Amino acid sequence: GLGPFQQINVQILGTDDFDFFLQGVPTIVGNHEDATYGPNYHARTDQYHECDPRQLRMNTAIVAALVYGIADGEVDWSRNTRAEIDELIQSSGLEGPMRIFGLWDSWVDGSRGRRN
């Protein structure tokens, strides 16, 4: 009743979990409408008293259901190998944005991300 939800297996550049992704750690990123999120992200208005209480309650319920589902489920949460990470980068078209933002060379030379 909290949906609709969509699961996609791609990484998004610019998220706080990006370096965890490069280390092979499974991550979850919420996909949301930019209408209220975008203008307030890391802005002066990004404060608790500025939030929409209804959205906060709904998002809290969603996160609680997600955590319960993960804890109760049979999901393999092992780290991805470097080859698996590279496959996700290629399949999601992330190489281009990584090049644009100067992250590609450090991935290729192994100075950023998982080495094996």
PDB file of C-alpha atoms in Angstrom:
ATOM      1  CA  GLY A   1       0.000   0.000   0.000  1.00  0.00           C
ATOM      2  CA  LEU A   2       3.021   2.322   0.158  1.00  0.00           C
ATOM      3  CA  GLY A   3       3.984   1.873  -3.506  1.00  0.00           C
ATOM      4  CA  PRO A   4       4.312   1.907  -6.374  1.00  0.00           C
ATOM      5  CA  PHE A   5       7.972   0.956  -6.268  1.00  0.00           C
ATOM      6  CA  GLN A   6      10.441   0.184  -8.979  1.00  0.00           C
ATOM      7  CA  GLN A   7      13.652  -1.793  -8.583  1.00  0.00           C
ATOM      8  CA  ILE A   8      16.460  -0.948 -10.946  1.00  0.00           C
ATOM      9  CA  ASN A   9      19.932  -2.440 -10.882  1.00  0.00           C
ATOM     10  CA  VAL A  10      21.966   0.609 -11.819  1.00  0.00           C
ATOM     11  CA  GLN A  11      24.216   2.916  -9.868  1.00  0.00           C
ATOM     12  CA  ILE A  12      23.632   6.648  -9.932  1.00  0.00           C
ATOM     13  CA  LEU A  13      26.677   8.923 -10.005  1.00  0.00           C
ATOM     14  CA  GLY A  14      26.615  11.647  -7.375  1.00  0.00           C
ATOM     15  CA  THR A  15      24.942   9.655  -4.616  1.00  0.00           C
ATOM     16  CA  ASP A  16      26.478   9.481  -1.159  1.00  0.00           C
ATOM     17  CA  ASP A  17      26.966   5.745  -1.559  1.00  0.00           C
ATOM     18  CA  PHE A  18      28.985   5.854  -4.790  1.00  0.00           C
ATOM     19  CA  ASP A  19      32.318   4.882  -3.207  1.00  0.00           C
ATOM     20  CA  PHE A  20      30.622   2.024  -1.354  1.00  0.00           C
ATOM     21  CA  PHE A  21      29.387   0.839  -4.758  1.00  0.00           C
ATOM     22  CA  LEU A  22      32.949   1.024  -6.137  1.00  0.00           C
ATOM     23  CA  GLN A  23      34.070  -1.128  -3.193  1.00  0.00           C
ATOM     24  CA  GLY A  24      31.427  -3.748  -4.071  1.00  0.00           C
ATOM     25  CA  VAL A  25      29.160  -3.050  -1.118  1.00  0.00           C
ATOM     26  CA  PRO A  26      25.467  -3.558  -1.971  1.00  0.00           C
ATOM     27  CA  THR A  27      23.650  -0.230  -1.762  1.00  0.00           C
ATOM     28  CA  ILE A  28      20.100   1.041  -1.860  1.00  0.00           C
ATOM     29  CA  VAL A  29      19.238   4.477  -3.191  1.00  0.00           C
ATOM     30  CA  GLY A  30      15.772   5.964  -2.952  1.00  0.00           C
ATOM     31  CA  ASN A  31      14.301   7.204  -6.201  1.00  0.00           C
ATOM     32  CA  HIS A  32      12.111  10.223  -5.593  1.00  0.00           C
ATOM     33  CA  GLU A  33      10.409  13.143  -7.216  1.00  0.00           C
ATOM     34  CA  ASP A  34      12.682  16.139  -7.644  1.00  0.00           C
ATOM     35  CA  ALA A  35       9.852  18.610  -6.954  1.00  0.00           C
ATOM     36  CA  THR A  36      10.712  19.033  -3.269  1.00  0.00           C
ATOM     37  CA  TYR A  37      13.983  17.138  -3.034  1.00  0.00           C
ATOM     38  CA  GLY A  38      16.091  18.863  -5.683  1.00  0.00           C
ATOM     39  CA  PRO A  39      15.723  22.486  -4.585  1.00  0.00           C
ATOM     40  CA  ASN A  40      16.313  21.589  -0.924  1.00  0.00           C
ATOM     41  CA  TYR A  41      19.194  19.129  -1.248  1.00  0.00           C
ATOM     42  CA  HIS A  42      22.060  20.425   0.925  1.00  0.00           C
ATOM     43  CA  ALA A  43      20.470  23.869   0.850  1.00  0.00           C
ATOM     44  CA  ARG A  44      19.558  26.188   3.702  1.00  0.00           C
ATOM     45  CA  THR A  45      16.023  24.762   3.491  1.00  0.00           C
ATOM     46  CA  ASP A  46      17.345  21.194   4.019  1.00  0.00           C
ATOM     47  CA  GLN A  47      16.254  21.199   7.667  1.00  0.00           C
ATOM     48  CA  TYR A  48      13.856  19.132   9.726  1.00  0.00           C
ATOM     49  CA  HIS A  49      11.377  21.952  10.342  1.00  0.00           C
ATOM     50  CA  GLU A  50      11.162  22.542   6.563  1.00  0.00           C
ATOM     51  CA  CYS A  51      10.165  18.963   5.756  1.00  0.00           C
ATOM     52  CA  ASP A  52       6.736  17.771   4.699  1.00  0.00           C
ATOM     53  CA  PRO A  53       5.459  15.787   7.747  1.00  0.00           C
ATOM     54  CA  ARG A  54       3.288  13.512   5.588  1.00  0.00           C
ATOM     55  CA  GLN A  55       6.221  12.633   3.342  1.00  0.00           C
ATOM     56  CA  LEU A  56       8.447  12.111   6.375  1.00  0.00           C
ATOM     57  CA  ARG A  57       5.952   9.645   7.912  1.00  0.00           C
ATOM     58  CA  MET A  58       5.546   7.797   4.623  1.00  0.00           C
ATOM     59  CA  ASN A  59       9.293   7.584   4.004  1.00  0.00           C
ATOM     60  CA  THR A  60       9.828   6.369   7.574  1.00  0.00           C
ATOM     61  CA  ALA A  61       7.280   3.594   7.015  1.00  0.00           C
ATOM     62  CA  ILE A  62       8.920   2.660   3.704  1.00  0.00           C
ATOM     63  CA  VAL A  63      12.387   2.454   5.262  1.00  0.00           C
ATOM     64  CA  ALA A  64      11.035   0.399   8.185  1.00  0.00           C
ATOM     65  CA  ALA A  65       9.353  -2.035   5.753  1.00  0.00           C
ATOM     66  CA  LEU A  66      12.533  -2.222   3.681  1.00  0.00           C
ATOM     67  CA  VAL A  67      14.752  -2.943   6.684  1.00  0.00           C
ATOM     68  CA  TYR A  68      12.309  -5.582   7.934  1.00  0.00           C
ATOM     69  CA  GLY A  69      12.189  -7.160   4.461  1.00  0.00           C
ATOM     70  CA  ILE A  70      15.977  -7.258   4.227  1.00  0.00           C
ATOM     71  CA  ALA A  71      16.332  -8.717   7.722  1.00  0.00           C
ATOM     72  CA  ASP A  72      13.646 -11.313   7.072  1.00  0.00           C
ATOM     73  CA  GLY A  73      14.681 -12.160   3.512  1.00  0.00           C
ATOM     74  CA  GLU A  74      17.161 -14.511   1.980  1.00  0.00           C
ATOM     75  CA  VAL A  75      19.280 -12.093   0.005  1.00  0.00           C
ATOM     76  CA  ASP A  76      22.955 -12.565  -0.761  1.00  0.00           C
ATOM     77  CA  TRP A  77      24.560  -9.401   0.612  1.00  0.00           C
ATOM     78  CA  SER A  78      28.134 -10.380  -0.207  1.00  0.00           C
ATOM     79  CA  ARG A  79      30.357  -7.776  -1.838  1.00  0.00           C
ATOM     80  CA  ASN A  80      30.587  -7.645  -5.598  1.00  0.00           C
ATOM     81  CA  THR A  81      33.920  -8.461  -7.196  1.00  0.00           C
ATOM     82  CA  ARG A  82      35.751  -5.873  -9.283  1.00  0.00           C
ATOM     83  CA  ALA A  83      34.582  -7.717 -12.411  1.00  0.00           C
ATOM     84  CA  GLU A  84      30.945  -7.548 -11.227  1.00  0.00           C
ATOM     85  CA  ILE A  85      31.279  -3.852 -10.416  1.00  0.00           C
ATOM     86  CA  ASP A  86      32.784  -3.198 -13.847  1.00  0.00           C
ATOM     87  CA  GLU A  87      29.911  -5.124 -15.456  1.00  0.00           C
ATOM     88  CA  LEU A  88      27.398  -2.913 -13.600  1.00  0.00           C
ATOM     89  CA  ILE A  89      29.302   0.203 -14.691  1.00  0.00           C
ATOM     90  CA  GLN A  90      29.196  -0.916 -18.328  1.00  0.00           C
ATOM     91  CA  SER A  91      25.577  -2.132 -18.309  1.00  0.00           C
ATOM     92  CA  SER A  92      24.281   1.047 -16.692  1.00  0.00           C
ATOM     93  CA  GLY A  93      26.214   3.443 -18.937  1.00  0.00           C
ATOM     94  CA  LEU A  94      28.109   4.844 -15.965  1.00  0.00           C
ATOM     95  CA  GLU A  95      31.478   4.973 -17.718  1.00  0.00           C
ATOM     96  CA  GLY A  96      30.617   8.189 -19.578  1.00  0.00           C
ATOM     97  CA  PRO A  97      29.567  10.153 -16.489  1.00  0.00           C
ATOM     98  CA  MET A  98      32.581   8.785 -14.588  1.00  0.00           C
ATOM     99  CA  ARG A  99      34.833  10.123 -17.364  1.00  0.00           C
ATOM    100  CA  ILE A 100      33.093  13.510 -17.344  1.00  0.00           C
ATOM    101  CA  PHE A 101      33.533  13.901 -13.579  1.00  0.00           C
ATOM    102  CA  GLY A 102      37.132  12.676 -13.587  1.00  0.00           C
ATOM    103  CA  LEU A 103      36.455   9.397 -11.785  1.00  0.00           C
ATOM    104  CA  TRP A 104      37.221   6.946 -14.576  1.00  0.00           C
ATOM    105  CA  ASP A 105      41.030   6.966 -14.518  1.00  0.00           C
ATOM    106  CA  SER A 106      41.183   6.296 -10.774  1.00  0.00           C
ATOM    107  CA  TRP A 107      38.775   3.362 -11.250  1.00  0.00           C
ATOM    108  CA  VAL A 108      40.861   1.930 -14.107  1.00  0.00           C
ATOM    109  CA  ASP A 109      44.214   2.297 -12.322  1.00  0.00           C
ATOM    110  CA  GLY A 110      42.786   0.783  -9.118  1.00  0.00           C
ATOM    111  CA  SER A 111      43.392   3.800  -6.893  1.00  0.00           C
ATOM    112  CA  ARG A 112      39.635   4.126  -6.345  1.00  0.00           C
ATOM    113  CA  GLY A 113      37.324   1.213  -5.692  1.00  0.00           C
ATOM    114  CA  ARG A 114      37.793  -2.476  -5.131  1.00  0.00           C
ATOM    115  CA  ARG A 115      41.019  -3.918  -6.496  1.00  0.00           C
ATOM    116  CA  ASN A 116      39.950  -7.539  -6.886  1.00  0.00           C
TER     117      ASN A 116
END
